[in-house]
Short mmCIF file of C-alpha atoms and ligand atoms in Angstrom, two decimals:
data_model
loop_
_atom_site.label_atom_id
_atom_site.label_comp_id
_atom_site.label_asym_id
_atom_site.label_seq_id
_atom_site.Cartn_x
_atom_site.Cartn_y
_atom_site.Cartn_z
CA MET A 15 0.54 0.58 -0.03
CA ARG A 16 1.66 3.36 -0.87
CA SER A 17 1.26 5.89 2.29
CA LEU A 18 0.82 9.74 0.48
CA ILE A 19 3.44 12.11 1.98
CA ARG A 20 0.98 13.92 3.30
CA ASP A 21 0.69 11.07 6.10
CA LEU A 22 4.19 10.08 5.70
CA LEU A 23 5.28 13.89 6.92
CA LEU A 24 2.65 13.77 9.46
CA SER A 25 3.18 10.46 11.73
CA THR A 26 4.07 10.08 14.81
CA ALA A 27 6.34 7.12 15.31
CA THR A 28 8.85 5.43 13.06
CA ALA A 29 8.23 3.01 10.32
CA GLU A 30 9.57 -0.58 9.39
CA SER A 31 8.23 -0.62 5.89
CA ILE A 32 6.79 1.95 3.82
CA HIS A 33 5.72 2.17 0.68
CA ALA A 34 5.80 5.91 -1.32
CA ALA A 35 6.10 7.39 -4.78
CA GLY A 36 5.92 10.43 -6.20
CA TRP A 37 8.72 13.66 -8.59
CA VAL A 38 12.24 14.19 -7.96
CA ARG A 39 12.24 17.75 -7.36
CA THR A 40 15.57 18.03 -6.48
CA ARG A 41 18.79 15.24 -6.35
CA ARG A 42 21.96 15.90 -4.03
CA ASP A 43 24.41 12.96 -4.27
CA SER A 44 27.38 12.78 -1.36
CA LYS A 45 29.61 10.15 -0.07
CA GLY A 46 28.04 6.85 -2.11
CA PHE A 47 24.03 9.00 -0.91
CA SER A 48 21.83 10.15 -2.99
CA PHE A 49 19.37 12.26 -1.02
CA LEU A 50 16.46 12.86 -2.99
CA GLU A 51 13.11 14.95 -2.17
CA LEU A 52 9.93 13.68 -3.59
CA ASN A 53 6.61 15.69 -4.13
CA ASP A 54 3.53 13.27 -5.09
CA GLY A 55 1.21 16.87 -4.25
CA SER A 56 -0.32 15.32 -1.20
CA CYS A 57 1.05 18.75 -0.01
CA MET A 58 3.27 21.08 0.04
CA GLY A 59 5.59 19.13 1.65
CA ASN A 60 8.63 17.19 -0.01
CA LEU A 61 9.38 13.48 1.86
CA GLN A 62 13.69 13.57 1.34
CA VAL A 63 14.29 9.60 0.63
CA ILE A 64 17.88 8.27 1.40
CA ALA A 65 19.61 5.52 -1.20
CA ASP A 66 22.97 4.01 -0.96
CA ALA A 67 24.75 2.71 -3.52
CA GLY A 68 23.44 -0.36 -2.97
CA ILE A 69 19.77 -1.19 -3.32
CA PRO A 70 17.74 -2.61 -5.87
CA GLY A 71 17.28 -0.08 -8.40
CA SER A 72 19.99 2.39 -6.95
CA GLU A 73 21.86 1.62 -11.12
CA ASP A 74 19.08 4.21 -11.97
CA LEU A 75 19.82 6.76 -9.89
CA ALA A 76 21.03 9.07 -11.96
CA LYS A 77 18.22 9.43 -13.63
CA MET A 78 16.08 10.33 -11.23
CA SER A 79 16.69 13.57 -11.49
CA THR A 80 14.24 16.67 -11.16
CA GLY A 81 10.52 15.90 -12.84
CA ALA A 82 11.04 12.41 -13.26
CA SER A 83 9.04 9.36 -11.17
CA VAL A 84 10.02 6.98 -8.27
CA SER A 85 8.93 4.29 -6.39
CA VAL A 86 10.59 3.69 -2.63
CA GLU A 87 10.10 1.33 -0.35
CA GLY A 88 12.20 1.62 3.42
CA LYS A 89 12.26 2.60 6.71
CA LEU A 90 10.75 6.18 8.42
CA VAL A 91 12.98 7.10 10.02
CA ALA A 92 13.30 10.86 12.54
CA SER A 93 15.67 12.70 9.62
CA GLN A 94 18.99 13.55 10.77
CA GLY A 95 19.45 16.68 9.28
CA GLY A 96 17.22 19.89 10.02
CA GLY A 97 14.65 20.78 7.91
CA GLN A 98 12.42 17.89 8.88
CA ALA A 99 11.16 15.27 11.45
CA TRP A 100 11.25 12.14 8.53
CA GLU A 101 13.00 10.75 6.51
CA VAL A 102 12.98 7.23 4.23
CA GLN A 103 16.13 5.23 4.06
CA ALA A 104 15.02 3.49 0.65
CA THR A 105 15.77 -0.65 1.12
CA SER A 106 14.93 -0.38 -2.71
CA ILE A 107 13.80 2.41 -5.34
CA ARG A 108 12.75 2.22 -8.89
CA LEU A 109 13.02 4.50 -11.38
CA LEU A 110 9.31 5.16 -13.41
CA GLY A 111 9.65 7.63 -16.09
CA GLU A 112 12.83 9.78 -16.66
CA ALA A 113 12.49 13.49 -16.91
CA PRO A 114 15.70 14.41 -19.37
CA ASP A 115 17.72 17.70 -19.54
CA ASP A 116 14.40 19.77 -21.55
CA PHE A 117 11.74 19.42 -18.54
CA PRO A 118 11.03 22.93 -18.66
CA LEU A 119 10.57 23.01 -13.87
CA GLN A 120 14.07 22.64 -13.79
CA LYS A 121 15.01 25.88 -12.12
CA LYS A 122 12.33 28.33 -9.61
CA GLY A 123 10.89 30.99 -10.36
CA HIS A 124 9.49 30.94 -13.65
CA SER A 125 6.51 33.82 -15.50
CA PRO A 126 2.78 33.15 -14.79
CA GLU A 127 2.54 33.35 -18.77
CA PHE A 128 5.39 30.94 -19.15
CA LEU A 129 3.98 28.46 -17.07
CA ARG A 130 0.77 29.46 -18.54
CA SER A 131 2.02 27.40 -21.93
CA ILE A 132 2.94 25.19 -19.73
CA ALA A 133 -0.69 24.28 -17.70
CA HIS A 134 -0.06 21.04 -18.64
CA LEU A 135 3.08 20.57 -15.79
CA ARG A 136 2.29 24.20 -13.59
CA PRO A 137 0.59 21.62 -11.16
CA ARG A 138 4.12 20.07 -11.23
CA THR A 139 5.14 23.35 -8.63
CA ASN A 140 4.63 24.48 -5.83
CA LEU A 141 2.85 27.53 -6.02
CA TYR A 142 0.60 25.78 -8.78
CA GLY A 143 0.16 22.73 -6.64
CA ALA A 144 -1.03 24.66 -3.90
CA MET A 145 -3.67 26.89 -5.49
CA PHE A 146 -4.97 23.61 -7.11
CA ARG A 147 -5.48 22.24 -3.61
CA VAL A 148 -6.18 24.81 -2.16
CA ARG A 149 -8.90 25.43 -5.18
CA SER A 150 -9.69 21.36 -4.48
CA ARG A 151 -10.62 22.42 -0.65
CA MET A 152 -12.72 25.68 -1.43
CA SER A 153 -15.10 23.50 -3.53
CA HIS A 154 -15.50 21.00 -0.37
CA ALA A 155 -16.08 23.85 1.45
CA VAL A 156 -18.79 25.42 -0.95
CA HIS A 157 -20.91 21.64 -0.50
CA ARG A 158 -20.31 22.04 2.89
CA PHE A 159 -21.59 25.35 3.50
CA PHE A 160 -24.75 24.88 2.25
CA ALA A 161 -24.90 21.40 4.05
CA GLU A 162 -24.66 23.23 7.12
CA ARG A 163 -28.04 25.00 5.91
CA HIS A 164 -29.35 21.73 5.00
CA PHE A 165 -29.72 23.52 1.36
CA HIS A 166 -30.32 21.03 -1.34
CA TYR A 167 -27.54 20.65 -4.22
CA ILE A 168 -29.24 20.22 -8.17
CA HIS A 169 -27.47 20.22 -11.22
CA THR A 170 -28.80 22.07 -13.35
CA PRO A 171 -28.20 21.97 -17.30
CA ILE A 172 -24.87 22.78 -18.97
CA ILE A 173 -27.10 23.09 -23.09
CA THR A 174 -30.32 24.98 -22.74
CA ALA A 175 -32.24 27.09 -24.53
CA SER A 176 -32.78 29.93 -22.32
CA ASP A 177 -30.54 32.73 -22.09
CA CYS A 178 -30.68 33.53 -18.92
CA GLU A 179 -29.02 37.41 -18.30
CA GLY A 180 -30.40 38.22 -21.74
CA ALA A 181 -27.01 39.25 -23.07
CA GLY A 182 -27.07 37.44 -25.56
CA GLU A 183 -22.97 36.35 -25.12
CA MET A 184 -23.99 32.93 -25.21
CA PHE A 185 -21.98 29.76 -26.78
CA ARG A 186 -24.18 28.12 -29.45
CA VAL A 187 -24.69 24.58 -29.21
CA THR A 188 -24.84 22.83 -32.86
CA THR A 189 -24.62 18.96 -34.81
CA LEU A 190 -24.60 20.98 -38.46
CA ASP A 191 -21.65 21.61 -40.35
CA PRO A 192 -20.97 25.21 -40.37
CA VAL A 193 -18.82 24.72 -43.53
CA ALA A 194 -21.35 22.45 -45.89
CA GLY A 195 -22.39 25.95 -47.57
CA LYS A 196 -26.69 25.14 -47.42
CA ALA A 197 -28.22 27.22 -45.51
CA LYS A 198 -29.89 25.34 -42.48
CA SER A 199 -32.75 26.27 -40.35
CA TYR A 200 -33.09 24.91 -36.03
CA ALA A 201 -35.82 22.85 -37.02
CA GLU A 202 -32.38 20.41 -38.98
CA ASP A 203 -30.89 20.76 -35.37
CA PHE A 204 -30.32 18.30 -32.73
CA PHE A 205 -32.30 20.04 -30.71
CA GLY A 206 -34.24 21.20 -33.21
CA LYS A 207 -33.81 24.56 -32.29
CA ALA A 208 -31.35 27.18 -31.16
CA ALA A 209 -29.52 25.98 -27.83
CA HIS A 210 -26.49 27.28 -25.98
CA LEU A 211 -23.86 26.74 -23.51
CA THR A 212 -25.55 28.26 -20.24
CA VAL A 213 -24.26 31.73 -18.96
CA SER A 214 -26.26 30.90 -15.14
CA GLY A 215 -28.09 28.36 -13.74
CA GLN A 216 -30.45 30.52 -12.72
CA LEU A 217 -33.56 29.44 -14.55
CA GLU A 218 -33.43 26.32 -13.16
CA GLY A 219 -32.53 27.27 -10.08
CA GLU A 220 -35.54 29.34 -9.16
CA LEU A 221 -37.93 26.03 -10.38
CA PHE A 222 -36.26 24.35 -8.23
CA ALA A 223 -36.10 26.47 -5.14
CA CYS A 224 -40.29 27.00 -6.36
CA ALA A 225 -40.17 23.19 -4.80
CA LEU A 226 -37.42 22.74 -2.89
CA GLY A 227 -37.43 25.41 -0.40
CA ASN A 228 -33.61 26.31 -0.56
CA ILE A 229 -31.59 25.21 -3.55
CA TYR A 230 -27.97 25.84 -5.27
CA THR A 231 -25.82 24.66 -8.26
CA PHE A 232 -22.26 24.83 -8.25
CA GLY A 233 -21.07 24.35 -12.24
CA PRO A 234 -19.69 25.53 -14.99
CA THR A 235 -20.89 28.21 -17.09
CA PHE A 236 -19.90 30.01 -20.11
CA ARG A 237 -19.69 33.66 -21.09
CA ALA A 238 -18.54 34.58 -24.77
CA GLU A 239 -17.75 37.70 -24.01
CA ASN A 240 -15.57 39.64 -26.19
CA SER A 241 -13.46 41.14 -22.66
CA ASN A 242 -10.10 40.21 -22.58
CA THR A 243 -9.32 40.96 -18.35
CA SER A 244 -7.53 39.41 -15.48
CA ARG A 245 -11.14 38.99 -13.94
CA HIS A 246 -13.31 37.05 -17.20
CA ALA A 247 -12.99 33.89 -18.19
CA ALA A 248 -15.05 32.30 -21.30
CA GLU A 249 -15.32 29.29 -18.97
CA PHE A 250 -15.95 29.54 -15.46
CA TRP A 251 -17.65 28.64 -12.08
CA MET A 252 -20.38 29.53 -10.23
CA ILE A 253 -21.79 28.71 -7.26
CA GLU A 254 -25.64 29.81 -7.72
CA PRO A 255 -27.95 29.25 -4.37
CA GLU A 256 -31.72 30.33 -4.90
CA MET A 257 -34.25 30.50 -1.61
CA ALA A 258 -37.58 30.41 -1.14
CA PHE A 259 -39.78 32.63 1.14
CA CYS A 260 -36.75 34.61 0.89
CA ASP A 261 -36.45 38.79 -0.28
CA LEU A 262 -32.96 40.58 -0.76
CA GLN A 263 -32.11 41.39 2.35
CA GLY A 264 -31.93 37.64 3.28
CA ASP A 265 -30.24 37.64 0.00
CA MET A 266 -27.40 40.20 0.82
CA ASP A 267 -26.33 38.21 4.41
CA LEU A 268 -26.58 34.87 2.83
CA ALA A 269 -23.94 36.38 0.21
CA GLU A 270 -21.90 38.06 3.33
CA SER A 271 -21.97 34.88 5.02
CA MET A 272 -21.21 33.06 2.25
CA VAL A 273 -17.91 35.05 1.43
CA LYS A 274 -16.62 35.45 5.65
CA TYR A 275 -17.50 31.44 5.59
CA LEU A 276 -15.12 30.96 2.52
CA VAL A 277 -12.37 33.53 3.89
CA LYS A 278 -11.76 31.49 7.33
CA GLU A 279 -11.79 28.10 5.45
CA ALA A 280 -8.81 29.59 3.72
CA LEU A 281 -7.31 31.18 6.43
CA ASP A 282 -7.40 27.53 8.67
CA GLY A 283 -8.47 25.30 6.00
CA GLN A 284 -5.23 24.85 4.04
CA ASP A 285 -2.89 22.74 4.75
CA GLY A 286 -0.38 25.59 5.08
CA ASP A 287 -0.87 26.24 1.57
CA LEU A 288 -1.72 29.40 2.41
CA SER A 289 1.61 30.28 3.23
CA ILE A 290 3.21 29.82 -0.48
CA PHE A 291 0.98 32.49 -1.00
CA GLU A 292 1.73 35.00 1.48
CA LYS A 293 5.05 34.67 0.83
CA PHE A 294 5.70 34.89 -3.03
CA VAL A 295 2.37 36.31 -3.69
CA ASP A 296 0.55 38.34 -1.46
CA LYS A 297 2.76 39.77 1.43
CA GLY A 298 -0.78 40.90 3.62
CA LEU A 299 -2.43 38.77 2.70
CA ARG A 300 -3.22 36.62 5.72
CA GLU A 301 -4.52 40.06 7.37
CA ARG A 302 -6.81 41.24 4.86
CA LEU A 303 -8.48 37.91 4.92
CA GLU A 304 -9.21 38.66 8.47
CA PHE A 305 -9.75 41.95 8.41
CA VAL A 306 -12.93 40.36 6.35
CA ALA A 307 -13.54 37.51 7.98
CA ASP A 308 -14.45 39.74 11.51
CA ASN A 309 -15.63 42.95 10.21
CA PRO A 310 -19.33 43.69 9.03
CA PHE A 311 -19.06 44.25 5.10
CA GLU A 312 -20.87 47.24 3.98
CA ARG A 313 -23.92 48.11 1.90
CA VAL A 314 -24.71 51.03 0.48
CA SER A 315 -27.64 51.50 -2.67
CA TYR A 316 -26.76 52.35 -6.02
CA THR A 317 -27.82 55.61 -5.91
CA GLU A 318 -25.55 56.95 -2.54
CA ALA A 319 -23.08 54.91 -4.75
CA VAL A 320 -23.40 57.10 -7.61
CA GLU A 321 -23.69 60.71 -5.49
CA ILE A 322 -20.01 59.21 -3.44
CA LEU A 323 -19.09 58.84 -7.36
CA LYS A 324 -19.14 62.25 -7.77
CA LYS A 325 -18.38 63.88 -5.38
CA SER A 326 -15.07 62.47 -5.15
CA GLY A 327 -13.44 64.70 -7.10
CA LYS A 328 -11.72 62.07 -9.21
CA SER A 329 -11.29 61.60 -12.63
CA PHE A 330 -12.96 58.38 -14.22
CA GLU A 331 -11.67 56.91 -17.14
CA TYR A 332 -15.65 56.02 -17.49
CA PRO A 333 -19.24 58.45 -16.77
CA VAL A 334 -20.83 58.43 -13.32
CA GLU A 335 -24.55 58.61 -14.40
CA TYR A 336 -27.90 57.77 -12.53
CA GLY A 337 -28.83 54.90 -14.90
CA LEU A 338 -25.28 54.16 -16.46
CA ASN A 339 -23.40 50.61 -15.00
CA LEU A 340 -20.40 51.28 -12.73
CA GLN A 341 -17.62 50.11 -14.27
CA SER A 342 -15.08 48.13 -12.22
CA GLU A 343 -12.89 51.67 -11.80
CA HIS A 344 -15.51 52.67 -10.04
CA GLU A 345 -16.95 49.42 -7.99
CA ARG A 346 -12.88 48.77 -7.45
CA TRP A 347 -12.57 52.85 -5.54
CA LEU A 348 -15.66 51.86 -3.58
CA THR A 349 -14.22 48.40 -1.74
CA GLU A 350 -10.39 50.27 -2.28
CA GLU A 351 -10.12 53.80 -1.84
CA HIS A 352 -13.63 54.51 -0.32
CA PHE A 353 -15.03 52.17 2.08
CA LYS A 354 -12.01 50.18 2.32
CA LYS A 355 -14.23 46.62 2.59
CA PRO A 356 -15.92 45.13 1.44
CA THR A 357 -19.32 46.74 -0.20
CA THR A 358 -22.41 45.18 -1.64
CA VAL A 359 -24.17 47.93 -3.42
CA PHE A 360 -27.67 47.34 -4.08
CA ASN A 361 -31.25 48.45 -6.04
CA TYR A 362 -30.39 49.06 -9.42
CA PRO A 363 -32.08 50.89 -11.91
CA LYS A 364 -34.57 48.23 -13.60
CA GLU A 365 -33.35 49.60 -17.53
CA ILE A 366 -29.87 47.97 -16.34
CA LYS A 367 -30.87 45.56 -15.50
CA PRO A 368 -32.25 41.21 -16.71
CA PHE A 369 -36.20 40.59 -16.91
CA TYR A 370 -36.25 38.68 -13.71
CA MET A 371 -35.23 40.83 -11.06
CA ARG A 372 -38.42 42.71 -8.68
CA LEU A 373 -39.02 45.73 -9.76
CA ASN A 374 -38.97 48.54 -6.18
CA ASP A 375 -42.04 50.55 -5.58
CA ASP A 376 -40.15 53.82 -6.81
CA ASP A 377 -40.99 52.24 -10.26
CA LYS A 378 -37.75 52.87 -11.10
CA THR A 379 -34.98 50.44 -9.61
CA VAL A 380 -34.63 46.83 -8.75
CA THR A 381 -33.84 44.38 -5.72
CA ALA A 382 -30.57 44.26 -7.57
CA MET A 383 -27.10 42.99 -5.22
CA ASP A 384 -23.35 43.34 -5.99
CA LEU A 385 -21.11 42.40 -3.40
CA LEU A 386 -17.72 44.43 -4.29
CA VAL A 387 -14.30 43.14 -2.79
CA PRO A 388 -11.17 44.95 -2.66
CA GLY A 389 -8.70 44.20 -5.60
CA ILE A 390 -11.00 42.17 -7.80
CA GLY A 391 -14.42 44.26 -7.41
CA GLU A 392 -17.76 42.05 -8.37
CA ILE A 393 -17.82 38.86 -6.67
CA VAL A 394 -21.42 38.33 -6.08
CA GLY A 395 -24.30 39.51 -8.03
CA GLY A 396 -27.49 38.34 -7.88
CA SER A 397 -31.60 39.98 -6.67
CA GLN A 398 -34.60 39.21 -5.19
CA ARG A 399 -36.62 37.88 -8.11
CA GLU A 400 -40.29 39.28 -8.95
CA GLU A 401 -42.41 36.34 -8.27
CA ARG A 402 -45.98 38.78 -9.10
CA LEU A 403 -46.75 37.22 -12.36
CA ASP A 404 -48.55 40.63 -13.43
CA VAL A 405 -44.91 43.38 -13.47
CA LEU A 406 -42.83 39.68 -14.46
CA ILE A 407 -45.29 39.47 -17.71
CA GLU A 408 -44.52 43.07 -18.03
CA ASN A 409 -40.50 43.23 -17.48
CA MET A 410 -40.11 39.99 -20.30
CA GLU A 411 -42.38 42.48 -22.18
CA ARG A 412 -39.87 45.15 -22.07
CA HIS A 413 -36.83 42.90 -22.72
CA GLY A 414 -38.85 41.60 -25.57
CA LEU A 415 -38.81 37.93 -24.52
CA SER A 416 -40.95 35.28 -25.47
CA MET A 417 -43.55 33.75 -23.61
CA GLU A 418 -43.78 30.72 -25.55
CA ASP A 419 -40.36 30.17 -24.78
CA TYR A 420 -40.63 30.88 -21.08
CA ALA A 421 -43.51 29.56 -20.42
CA TRP A 422 -42.38 27.10 -18.04
CA TYR A 423 -40.50 29.71 -16.00
CA VAL A 424 -44.06 31.89 -16.31
CA ASP A 425 -45.54 28.88 -13.81
CA THR A 426 -44.39 29.41 -10.72
CA ARG A 427 -45.65 32.67 -10.45
CA LYS A 428 -48.84 31.65 -11.90
CA TYR A 429 -49.06 28.29 -9.13
CA GLY A 430 -48.08 29.73 -5.68
CA THR A 431 -45.63 31.92 -6.31
CA VAL A 432 -43.43 33.03 -3.77
CA PRO A 433 -41.06 35.35 -2.75
CA HIS A 434 -37.44 33.70 -3.26
CA ALA A 435 -34.18 35.28 -3.95
CA GLY A 436 -30.81 34.11 -5.28
CA PHE A 437 -27.13 34.76 -6.42
CA GLY A 438 -23.89 34.15 -8.31
CA MET A 439 -20.48 33.81 -6.62
CA GLY A 440 -18.05 33.39 -9.45
CA PHE A 441 -16.03 30.45 -7.67
CA GLU A 442 -12.61 31.97 -10.41
CA ARG A 443 -12.38 35.48 -8.02
CA MET A 444 -13.56 33.95 -4.99
CA LEU A 445 -9.99 32.21 -5.21
CA MET A 446 -8.44 35.02 -6.88
CA PHE A 447 -9.71 36.91 -3.49
CA VAL A 448 -8.33 34.70 -1.03
CA THR A 449 -4.94 34.08 -2.78
CA GLY A 450 -3.54 37.77 -3.84
CA MET A 451 -3.52 35.37 -7.49
CA GLN A 452 -4.23 38.56 -9.99
CA ASN A 453 -5.35 36.73 -13.11
CA ILE A 454 -7.94 34.47 -13.33
CA ARG A 455 -5.97 32.28 -15.57
CA ASP A 456 -3.44 31.35 -12.80
CA VAL A 457 -6.68 30.14 -10.28
CA ILE A 458 -8.85 27.96 -13.20
CA PRO A 459 -6.32 24.21 -14.31
CA PHE A 460 -6.77 25.30 -18.11
CA ALA A 461 -8.27 28.26 -18.51
CA ARG A 462 -10.43 29.14 -22.23
CA THR A 463 -9.94 32.90 -22.93
CA PRO A 464 -10.64 34.73 -25.87
CA GLY A 465 -8.32 33.10 -28.87
CA HIS A 466 -7.10 30.55 -26.75
CA CYS A 467 -8.55 26.50 -26.12
CA GLU A 468 -5.02 24.95 -25.23
CA PHE A 469 -4.76 21.16 -23.38
O1 4AD B 29 -23.82 38.04 -12.25
P1 4AD B 29 -23.48 37.67 -13.77
O2 4AD B 29 -24.05 38.19 -15.05
O3 4AD B 29 -24.83 37.23 -12.24
C1 4AD B 29 -25.55 35.76 -12.74
O4 4AD B 29 -25.54 35.31 -13.57
C2 4AD B 29 -26.67 35.67 -11.91
N1 4AD B 29 -27.59 34.76 -13.05
C3 4AD B 29 -26.41 34.89 -11.76
C4 4AD B 29 -27.23 35.11 -10.29
O5 4AD B 29 -28.15 35.35 -9.39
N2 4AD B 29 -28.54 33.29 -10.01
O6 4AD B 29 -22.35 36.47 -12.75
C5 4AD B 29 -22.31 36.75 -11.01
C6 4AD B 29 -21.16 36.00 -10.93
C7 4AD B 29 -20.04 37.55 -11.14
O7 4AD B 29 -20.37 37.97 -9.66
C8 4AD B 29 -18.55 37.41 -11.19
O8 4AD B 29 -18.34 37.04 -9.76
C9 4AD B 29 -18.65 35.82 -11.61
O9 4AD B 29 -20.17 35.53 -12.34
N3 4AD B 29 -18.84 36.23 -13.18
C10 4AD B 29 -17.32 35.88 -13.90
N4 4AD B 29 -16.54 35.26 -13.73
C11 4AD B 29 -14.88 35.00 -13.97
N5 4AD B 29 -15.53 35.52 -15.88
C12 4AD B 29 -16.85 36.06 -16.02
N6 4AD B 29 -17.08 36.22 -18.01
C13 4AD B 29 -17.57 36.26 -15.10
N7 4AD B 29 -19.20 36.42 -16.02
C14 4AD B 29 -19.24 36.56 -14.62
MG1 MG B 30 -22.94 40.86 -12.48
#
């Protein structure tokens, strides 16, 4: 049985016979002995293996260079040298796969851009190994957060015929051959109608909230928006809770507790992986996260936010005017410079928001909310949904949506409608926030962005 290196490093006693395997990080030869640092991805730490020239397999020691894969059997003993508590005295060692001299990760200190070009190998570095272990553990934490609150996990479809956000930024799904020349109609296509990759699981999530009460989705979503920024990807993971019998206040409260829960998880639950981000990415990371975990967030209406921005005296690139969308520079100034803490902006003008948001009594604004965090900007977007049948139908007409296509959505308002609310959290943006990583391409295993679909 192979032991994980993380378990061996946490051992409380010596062991006569263990089996471990991993990739060589470094090898040093001295006085007939080889000292190998092995990493198996189970944790950041390496297992030091000492192999003497006589043991079975030692004839291949010279080939066990950085990047090679190795399997080892031996004794787990207290380490003689400093730096580690335990080490393995090998009784046999086996070369599984060589890594010739052109292995690109021989040296440390590669640029993020170079590492993106070898995204298939970058998880073998300390930083990206930690990144993707943190990503895994944060995913578990998301599920735990909802399980503790008795939310049901719903798998909403990836292929859909609806456009939740109404922004038209969708990838088409078709089996028709675009180069066949002859124009064909959707009737001939696989689904007999136009189909796309989902931009959000919300609409289907609402259907289930209107039956199971509190639900959430956690899955991939797709946006064909041609924005080449450090915060946008064409494929990203979104977490979307939806709550029946809930209003905007309850929605903002859940978003705030979820951000805090995940921040605390990042601080406490990462098996030491977070320290590497503090060391190499963001020196103030821990302090910043502790502040977020321990202090209430700010809440400000869109109208107030516009006033504050206008009075700021700052010259922004994009105009600040009631009725215009807040741009990332505005959002970041509000949360970074003005409030200096995570900030939820709510009640936006109805003209700039999708059809499903609940109209306020002022007839001008809808119950939208965006949670902004320093360094990133928008991390969560959500709203209370329009539950009144007549108002919803008016909204849909205003947005030019066909009643026929969305009859199933309207049904939830026709039969036993309830106030309900939800939001979407961008998982990659949350990961950027808790690790300090500056580019969304570095927190997702294989980034899809305009012009890039490698691997
Ligand atoms: O604000 P958005 O577009 O909201 C929705 O899709 C709603 N239907 C969610 C809901 O109410 N259930 O997206 C939600 C979040 C954003 O706040 C952002 O964090 C993230 O998803 N996001 C992206 N992340 C990475 N790349 C992109 N292109 C993103 N677009 C949105
Ligand atoms: Mg949004």
